[in-house]
JSON list of C-alpha atoms in Angstrom, two decimals:
[
{"chain": "A", "resi": 1, "resn": "MET", "atom": "CA", "xyz": [137.13, 220.13, -121.33]},
{"chain": "A", "resi": 2, "resn": "TRP", "atom": "CA", "xyz": [135.15, 220.81, -118.54]},
{"chain": "A", "resi": 3, "resn": "PHE", "atom": "CA", "xyz": [135.26, 224.35, -119.53]},
{"chain": "A", "resi": 4, "resn": "TRP", "atom": "CA", "xyz": [134.06, 223.59, -123.58]},
{"chain": "A", "resi": 5, "resn": "TRP", "atom": "CA", "xyz": [131.49, 221.59, -122.82]},
{"chain": "A", "resi": 6, "resn": "PHE", "atom": "CA", "xyz": [129.76, 223.96, -120.21]},
{"chain": "A", "resi": 7, "resn": "ILE", "atom": "CA", "xyz": [130.01, 226.95, -123.73]},
{"chain": "A", "resi": 8, "resn": "PHE", "atom": "CA", "xyz": [128.89, 224.66, -125.87]},
{"chain": "A", "resi": 9, "resn": "ILE", "atom": "CA", "xyz": [125.82, 224.05, -123.69]},
{"chain": "A", "resi": 10, "resn": "CYS", "atom": "CA", "xyz": [125.04, 227.47, -123.02]},
{"chain": "A", "resi": 11, "resn": "ASP", "atom": "CA", "xyz": [125.46, 228.71, -126.87]},
{"chain": "A", "resi": 12, "resn": "MET", "atom": "CA", "xyz": [122.96, 225.51, -127.31]},
{"chain": "A", "resi": 13, "resn": "LEU", "atom": "CA", "xyz": [120.37, 227.66, -125.10]},
{"chain": "A", "resi": 14, "resn": "ILE", "atom": "CA", "xyz": [119.91, 229.96, -127.67]},
{"chain": "A", "resi": 15, "resn": "PRO", "atom": "CA", "xyz": [118.78, 228.34, -130.65]},
{"chain": "A", "resi": 16, "resn": "MET", "atom": "CA", "xyz": [117.39, 225.78, -128.70]},
{"chain": "A", "resi": 17, "resn": "LEU", "atom": "CA", "xyz": [114.80, 227.35, -126.71]},
{"chain": "A", "resi": 18, "resn": "MET", "atom": "CA", "xyz": [114.01, 229.11, -130.08]},
{"chain": "A", "resi": 19, "resn": "VAL", "atom": "CA", "xyz": [112.49, 225.99, -132.17]},
{"chain": "A", "resi": 20, "resn": "ILE", "atom": "CA", "xyz": [110.81, 224.90, -128.65]},
{"chain": "A", "resi": 21, "resn": "VAL", "atom": "CA", "xyz": [109.18, 228.23, -127.88]},
{"chain": "A", "resi": 22, "resn": "GLY", "atom": "CA", "xyz": [108.70, 229.28, -131.42]},
{"chain": "A", "resi": 23, "resn": "ASN", "atom": "CA", "xyz": [107.04, 225.96, -131.75]},
{"chain": "A", "resi": 24, "resn": "ARG", "atom": "CA", "xyz": [104.39, 226.65, -129.03]},
{"chain": "A", "resi": 25, "resn": "MET", "atom": "CA", "xyz": [103.70, 229.66, -130.00]},
{"chain": "A", "resi": 26, "resn": "ARG", "atom": "CA", "xyz": [103.14, 229.27, -133.70]},
{"chain": "A", "resi": 27, "resn": "LYS", "atom": "CA", "xyz": [100.55, 226.45, -132.50]},
{"chain": "A", "resi": 28, "resn": "GLN", "atom": "CA", "xyz": [99.02, 228.14, -129.11]},
{"chain": "A", "resi": 29, "resn": "ALA", "atom": "CA", "xyz": [98.53, 232.03, -129.17]},
{"chain": "A", "resi": 30, "resn": "PRO", "atom": "CA", "xyz": [97.49, 233.06, -125.35]},
{"chain": "A", "resi": 31, "resn": "GLU", "atom": "CA", "xyz": [93.61, 232.83, -125.21]},
{"chain": "A", "resi": 32, "resn": "LYS", "atom": "CA", "xyz": [93.42, 236.96, -124.50]},
{"chain": "A", "resi": 33, "resn": "ILE", "atom": "CA", "xyz": [95.41, 240.05, -125.19]},
{"chain": "A", "resi": 34, "resn": "ASN", "atom": "CA", "xyz": [97.65, 240.45, -122.08]},
{"chain": "A", "resi": 35, "resn": "GLU", "atom": "CA", "xyz": [100.60, 241.91, -121.10]},
{"chain": "A", "resi": 36, "resn": "ILE", "atom": "CA", "xyz": [102.54, 239.55, -119.01]},
{"chain": "A", "resi": 37, "resn": "VAL", "atom": "CA", "xyz": [102.50, 236.56, -121.59]},
{"chain": "A", "resi": 38, "resn": "GLY", "atom": "CA", "xyz": [103.23, 236.31, -125.25]},
{"chain": "A", "resi": 39, "resn": "TYR", "atom": "CA", "xyz": [104.33, 238.43, -128.06]},
{"chain": "A", "resi": 40, "resn": "ARG", "atom": "CA", "xyz": [103.34, 241.84, -126.40]},
{"chain": "A", "resi": 41, "resn": "THR", "atom": "CA", "xyz": [104.06, 245.13, -128.62]},
{"chain": "A", "resi": 42, "resn": "ALA", "atom": "CA", "xyz": [101.76, 247.90, -129.39]},
{"chain": "A", "resi": 43, "resn": "ARG", "atom": "CA", "xyz": [100.79, 246.24, -132.73]},
{"chain": "A", "resi": 44, "resn": "SER", "atom": "CA", "xyz": [100.52, 242.97, -132.28]},
{"chain": "A", "resi": 45, "resn": "MET", "atom": "CA", "xyz": [98.25, 244.19, -128.94]},
{"chain": "A", "resi": 46, "resn": "LYS", "atom": "CA", "xyz": [95.25, 245.68, -131.05]},
{"chain": "A", "resi": 47, "resn": "ASN", "atom": "CA", "xyz": [93.05, 242.85, -131.81]},
{"chain": "A", "resi": 48, "resn": "MET", "atom": "CA", "xyz": [92.55, 238.90, -131.69]},
{"chain": "A", "resi": 49, "resn": "ASP", "atom": "CA", "xyz": [93.49, 238.88, -134.65]},
{"chain": "A", "resi": 50, "resn": "THR", "atom": "CA", "xyz": [96.76, 240.80, -134.69]},
{"chain": "A", "resi": 51, "resn": "TRP", "atom": "CA", "xyz": [97.71, 239.09, -131.89]},
{"chain": "A", "resi": 52, "resn": "LYS", "atom": "CA", "xyz": [96.99, 235.56, -132.96]},
{"chain": "A", "resi": 53, "resn": "PHE", "atom": "CA", "xyz": [99.09, 236.20, -136.58]},
{"chain": "A", "resi": 54, "resn": "ALA", "atom": "CA", "xyz": [102.06, 237.98, -134.15]},
{"chain": "A", "resi": 55, "resn": "HIS", "atom": "CA", "xyz": [102.44, 234.95, -132.53]},
{"chain": "A", "resi": 56, "resn": "ASP", "atom": "CA", "xyz": [101.64, 233.11, -135.59]},
{"chain": "A", "resi": 57, "resn": "HIS", "atom": "CA", "xyz": [104.81, 234.99, -137.67]},
{"chain": "A", "resi": 58, "resn": "CYS", "atom": "CA", "xyz": [107.23, 235.23, -135.06]},
{"chain": "A", "resi": 59, "resn": "GLY", "atom": "CA", "xyz": [106.56, 231.15, -133.91]},
{"chain": "A", "resi": 60, "resn": "ARG", "atom": "CA", "xyz": [107.36, 230.95, -137.84]},
{"chain": "A", "resi": 61, "resn": "LEU", "atom": "CA", "xyz": [110.32, 232.73, -137.60]},
{"chain": "A", "resi": 62, "resn": "TRP", "atom": "CA", "xyz": [111.77, 231.49, -134.90]},
{"chain": "A", "resi": 63, "resn": "TRP", "atom": "CA", "xyz": [111.56, 227.74, -135.52]},
{"chain": "A", "resi": 64, "resn": "LYS", "atom": "CA", "xyz": [112.88, 228.14, -138.34]},
{"chain": "A", "resi": 65, "resn": "ILE", "atom": "CA", "xyz": [116.23, 230.30, -137.24]},
{"chain": "A", "resi": 66, "resn": "GLY", "atom": "CA", "xyz": [116.21, 228.22, -134.45]},
{"chain": "A", "resi": 67, "resn": "TRP", "atom": "CA", "xyz": [116.77, 224.86, -136.69]},
{"chain": "A", "resi": 68, "resn": "SER", "atom": "CA", "xyz": [119.13, 227.31, -138.78]},
{"chain": "A", "resi": 69, "resn": "MET", "atom": "CA", "xyz": [121.19, 228.20, -136.52]},
{"chain": "A", "resi": 70, "resn": "LEU", "atom": "CA", "xyz": [121.66, 224.99, -134.24]},
{"chain": "A", "resi": 71, "resn": "ILE", "atom": "CA", "xyz": [123.89, 223.81, -137.19]},
{"chain": "A", "resi": 72, "resn": "PRO", "atom": "CA", "xyz": [126.29, 226.34, -137.19]},
{"chain": "A", "resi": 73, "resn": "SER", "atom": "CA", "xyz": [126.26, 227.13, -133.33]},
{"chain": "A", "resi": 74, "resn": "PHE", "atom": "CA", "xyz": [127.35, 223.31, -132.84]},
{"chain": "A", "resi": 75, "resn": "VAL", "atom": "CA", "xyz": [130.11, 223.08, -135.48]},
{"chain": "A", "resi": 76, "resn": "VAL", "atom": "CA", "xyz": [131.67, 226.17, -134.40]},
{"chain": "A", "resi": 77, "resn": "HIS", "atom": "CA", "xyz": [132.94, 224.38, -131.64]},
{"chain": "A", "resi": 78, "resn": "ILE", "atom": "CA", "xyz": [133.71, 221.41, -133.27]},
{"chain": "A", "resi": 79, "resn": "PRO", "atom": "CA", "xyz": [137.31, 222.77, -133.45]},
{"chain": "A", "resi": 80, "resn": "LEU", "atom": "CA", "xyz": [137.53, 224.79, -130.47]},
{"chain": "A", "resi": 81, "resn": "TYR", "atom": "CA", "xyz": [137.54, 221.20, -128.75]},
{"chain": "A", "resi": 82, "resn": "ARG", "atom": "CA", "xyz": [141.19, 221.25, -127.59]},
{"chain": "A", "resi": 83, "resn": "SER", "atom": "CA", "xyz": [141.36, 225.21, -127.17]},
{"chain": "A", "resi": 84, "resn": "SER", "atom": "CA", "xyz": [142.20, 227.71, -124.42]},
{"chain": "A", "resi": 85, "resn": "GLU", "atom": "CA", "xyz": [140.03, 228.90, -122.13]},
{"chain": "A", "resi": 86, "resn": "ASN", "atom": "CA", "xyz": [140.49, 231.99, -123.61]},
{"chain": "A", "resi": 87, "resn": "MET", "atom": "CA", "xyz": [139.39, 231.02, -127.43]},
{"chain": "A", "resi": 88, "resn": "ILE", "atom": "CA", "xyz": [136.79, 228.86, -126.37]},
{"chain": "A", "resi": 89, "resn": "GLY", "atom": "CA", "xyz": [135.14, 232.39, -124.31]},
{"chain": "A", "resi": 90, "resn": "LEU", "atom": "CA", "xyz": [135.82, 234.72, -127.47]},
{"chain": "A", "resi": 91, "resn": "ALA", "atom": "CA", "xyz": [134.40, 232.58, -129.97]},
{"chain": "A", "resi": 92, "resn": "ALA", "atom": "CA", "xyz": [131.32, 231.60, -127.72]},
{"chain": "A", "resi": 93, "resn": "ALA", "atom": "CA", "xyz": [131.00, 235.59, -127.39]},
{"chain": "A", "resi": 94, "resn": "VAL", "atom": "CA", "xyz": [130.70, 236.51, -130.72]},
{"chain": "A", "resi": 95, "resn": "LEU", "atom": "CA", "xyz": [128.42, 233.24, -131.49]},
{"chain": "A", "resi": 96, "resn": "CYS", "atom": "CA", "xyz": [126.06, 234.57, -128.52]},
{"chain": "A", "resi": 97, "resn": "THR", "atom": "CA", "xyz": [126.42, 237.89, -129.89]},
{"chain": "A", "resi": 98, "resn": "ILE", "atom": "CA", "xyz": [125.28, 236.88, -133.60]},
{"chain": "A", "resi": 99, "resn": "GLN", "atom": "CA", "xyz": [122.38, 234.42, -131.77]},
{"chain": "A", "resi": 100, "resn": "CYS", "atom": "CA", "xyz": [121.33, 237.37, -130.01]},
{"chain": "A", "resi": 101, "resn": "VAL", "atom": "CA", "xyz": [121.36, 239.51, -132.86]},
{"chain": "A", "resi": 102, "resn": "ILE", "atom": "CA", "xyz": [119.21, 237.33, -135.49]},
{"chain": "A", "resi": 103, "resn": "LEU", "atom": "CA", "xyz": [116.65, 236.57, -131.90]},
{"chain": "A", "resi": 104, "resn": "ILE", "atom": "CA", "xyz": [115.85, 240.48, -132.05]},
{"chain": "A", "resi": 105, "resn": "LEU", "atom": "CA", "xyz": [115.55, 240.34, -135.69]},
{"chain": "A", "resi": 106, "resn": "SER", "atom": "CA", "xyz": [112.79, 238.35, -135.69]},
{"chain": "A", "resi": 107, "resn": "VAL", "atom": "CA", "xyz": [110.89, 240.69, -133.50]},
{"chain": "A", "resi": 108, "resn": "PHE", "atom": "CA", "xyz": [111.36, 243.45, -136.51]},
{"chain": "A", "resi": 109, "resn": "LEU", "atom": "CA", "xyz": [110.15, 241.34, -138.85]},
{"chain": "A", "resi": 110, "resn": "THR", "atom": "CA", "xyz": [107.13, 240.66, -137.00]},
{"chain": "A", "resi": 111, "resn": "GLU", "atom": "CA", "xyz": [106.48, 244.23, -136.61]},
{"chain": "A", "resi": 112, "resn": "LYS", "atom": "CA", "xyz": [107.14, 245.27, -140.40]},
{"chain": "A", "resi": 113, "resn": "ALA", "atom": "CA", "xyz": [104.23, 242.26, -141.51]},
{"chain": "A", "resi": 114, "resn": "LEU", "atom": "CA", "xyz": [101.35, 243.56, -139.01]},
{"chain": "A", "resi": 115, "resn": "LYS", "atom": "CA", "xyz": [102.50, 246.73, -140.04]},
{"chain": "A", "resi": 116, "resn": "THR", "atom": "CA", "xyz": [101.98, 245.93, -143.98]},
{"chain": "A", "resi": 117, "resn": "ILE", "atom": "CA", "xyz": [98.75, 244.27, -143.42]},
{"chain": "A", "resi": 118, "resn": "LYS", "atom": "CA", "xyz": [97.35, 246.91, -141.68]},
{"chain": "A", "resi": 119, "resn": "LYS", "atom": "CA", "xyz": [98.75, 249.80, -144.30]},
{"chain": "A", "resi": 120, "resn": "TYR", "atom": "CA", "xyz": [97.49, 247.76, -147.24]},
{"chain": "A", "resi": 121, "resn": "ASN", "atom": "CA", "xyz": [94.34, 246.44, -145.51]},
{"chain": "A", "resi": 122, "resn": "LEU", "atom": "CA", "xyz": [95.37, 243.66, -146.82]},
{"chain": "A", "resi": 123, "resn": "ILE", "atom": "CA", "xyz": [92.88, 240.81, -145.90]},
{"chain": "A", "resi": 124, "resn": "GLU", "atom": "CA", "xyz": [90.27, 241.32, -143.64]},
{"chain": "A", "resi": 125, "resn": "ASP", "atom": "CA", "xyz": [87.76, 239.39, -141.90]},
{"chain": "A", "resi": 126, "resn": "GLY", "atom": "CA", "xyz": [84.74, 238.81, -143.85]},
{"chain": "A", "resi": 127, "resn": "ASP", "atom": "CA", "xyz": [86.36, 239.58, -147.41]},
{"chain": "A", "resi": 128, "resn": "ARG", "atom": "CA", "xyz": [85.29, 237.93, -150.70]},
{"chain": "A", "resi": 129, "resn": "ILE", "atom": "CA", "xyz": [88.08, 237.65, -152.71]},
{"chain": "A", "resi": 130, "resn": "VAL", "atom": "CA", "xyz": [88.30, 236.89, -156.21]},
{"chain": "A", "resi": 131, "resn": "LEU", "atom": "CA", "xyz": [91.25, 235.04, -157.87]},
{"chain": "A", "resi": 132, "resn": "GLY", "atom": "CA", "xyz": [91.61, 234.60, -161.72]},
{"chain": "A", "resi": 133, "resn": "VAL", "atom": "CA", "xyz": [93.46, 231.43, -162.10]},
{"chain": "A", "resi": 134, "resn": "SER", "atom": "CA", "xyz": [94.45, 230.56, -165.27]},
{"chain": "A", "resi": 135, "resn": "GLY", "atom": "CA", "xyz": [95.49, 227.49, -164.77]},
{"chain": "A", "resi": 136, "resn": "GLY", "atom": "CA", "xyz": [99.27, 227.59, -164.60]},
{"chain": "A", "resi": 137, "resn": "PRO", "atom": "CA", "xyz": [101.85, 226.84, -161.64]},
{"chain": "A", "resi": 138, "resn": "ASP", "atom": "CA", "xyz": [102.13, 230.21, -160.66]},
{"chain": "A", "resi": 139, "resn": "SER", "atom": "CA", "xyz": [97.91, 230.94, -160.22]},
{"chain": "A", "resi": 140, "resn": "ILE", "atom": "CA", "xyz": [97.42, 227.44, -158.72]},
{"chain": "A", "resi": 141, "resn": "CYS", "atom": "CA", "xyz": [100.51, 228.23, -156.19]},
{"chain": "A", "resi": 142, "resn": "MET", "atom": "CA", "xyz": [98.06, 231.53, -155.15]},
{"chain": "A", "resi": 143, "resn": "LEU", "atom": "CA", "xyz": [95.38, 229.80, -154.64]},
{"chain": "A", "resi": 144, "resn": "ASN", "atom": "CA", "xyz": [96.81, 227.02, -152.82]},
{"chain": "A", "resi": 145, "resn": "ILE", "atom": "CA", "xyz": [98.84, 229.24, -150.37]},
{"chain": "A", "resi": 146, "resn": "LEU", "atom": "CA", "xyz": [95.14, 231.64, -150.02]},
{"chain": "A", "resi": 147, "resn": "ASN", "atom": "CA", "xyz": [93.71, 228.37, -149.12]},
{"chain": "A", "resi": 148, "resn": "TYR", "atom": "CA", "xyz": [96.18, 227.34, -147.06]},
{"chain": "A", "resi": 149, "resn": "ILE", "atom": "CA", "xyz": [95.41, 230.55, -145.20]},
{"chain": "A", "resi": 150, "resn": "ARG", "atom": "CA", "xyz": [92.33, 230.15, -144.84]},
{"chain": "A", "resi": 151, "resn": "ASN", "atom": "CA", "xyz": [91.77, 226.89, -143.39]},
{"chain": "A", "resi": 152, "resn": "ASP", "atom": "CA", "xyz": [94.76, 227.94, -140.83]},
{"chain": "A", "resi": 153, "resn": "LYS", "atom": "CA", "xyz": [93.43, 227.25, -137.54]},
{"chain": "A", "resi": 154, "resn": "ASN", "atom": "CA", "xyz": [96.22, 229.24, -136.00]},
{"chain": "A", "resi": 155, "resn": "LEU", "atom": "CA", "xyz": [95.46, 232.70, -137.97]},
{"chain": "A", "resi": 156, "resn": "HIS", "atom": "CA", "xyz": [91.75, 232.97, -137.62]},
{"chain": "A", "resi": 157, "resn": "MET", "atom": "CA", "xyz": [91.29, 234.42, -140.88]},
{"chain": "A", "resi": 158, "resn": "ASN", "atom": "CA", "xyz": [87.92, 234.17, -142.57]},
{"chain": "A", "resi": 159, "resn": "PHE", "atom": "CA", "xyz": [86.96, 234.82, -146.34]},
{"chain": "A", "resi": 160, "resn": "ASP", "atom": "CA", "xyz": [85.56, 233.35, -149.52]},
{"chain": "A", "resi": 161, "resn": "ILE", "atom": "CA", "xyz": [87.75, 232.03, -152.41]},
{"chain": "A", "resi": 162, "resn": "ILE", "atom": "CA", "xyz": [86.60, 232.63, -155.58]},
{"chain": "A", "resi": 163, "resn": "VAL", "atom": "CA", "xyz": [87.99, 231.48, -158.72]},
{"chain": "A", "resi": 164, "resn": "ALA", "atom": "CA", "xyz": [87.74, 233.31, -161.97]},
{"chain": "A", "resi": 165, "resn": "HIS", "atom": "CA", "xyz": [88.83, 231.29, -165.15]},
{"chain": "A", "resi": 166, "resn": "VAL", "atom": "CA", "xyz": [88.45, 232.22, -169.02]},
{"chain": "A", "resi": 167, "resn": "ASN", "atom": "CA", "xyz": [89.18, 229.39, -171.44]},
{"chain": "A", "resi": 168, "resn": "HIS", "atom": "CA", "xyz": [91.06, 232.29, -174.39]},
{"chain": "A", "resi": 169, "resn": "LEU", "atom": "CA", "xyz": [91.70, 229.11, -176.50]},
{"chain": "A", "resi": 170, "resn": "ILE", "atom": "CA", "xyz": [94.70, 230.48, -177.52]},
{"chain": "A", "resi": 171, "resn": "ARG", "atom": "CA", "xyz": [97.20, 227.86, -176.26]},
{"chain": "A", "resi": 172, "resn": "GLU", "atom": "CA", "xyz": [96.14, 224.57, -177.22]}
]
């Protein structure tokens, strides 16, 4: 039974570390770009905007994925409580492999987000964005998301939003 507890604690480490480190990354990126601490890839280290975006994006992913993996990791161990050490070890190896693959996948997702922002020059500092808002739920949602991005202290995005609305009197 001691082996089950040992493996159980070990299998909870990756999801718990993802939650803790993800929360820290998204709330407090390192002040300066460096090669020792933080999310360190060539794309993330280009400038302070990409550095902070990468930390925020990856931190949010790790936080969400960590919580999502915690419950299944716990549930997998319940039926193995009185199983043999070989069965517990095999299940732990499979679970740990899946957890590591998901952890590595989050890096590829963050790099894809950085690449997309760079490729399309979506929003840059000082931009003025004009939104056509009809008043429907989709355009109000778009306005709320952009306003959230603009006001989020972790993202350090400096842009103006101009709301354009035309009442065409087609709807009553």
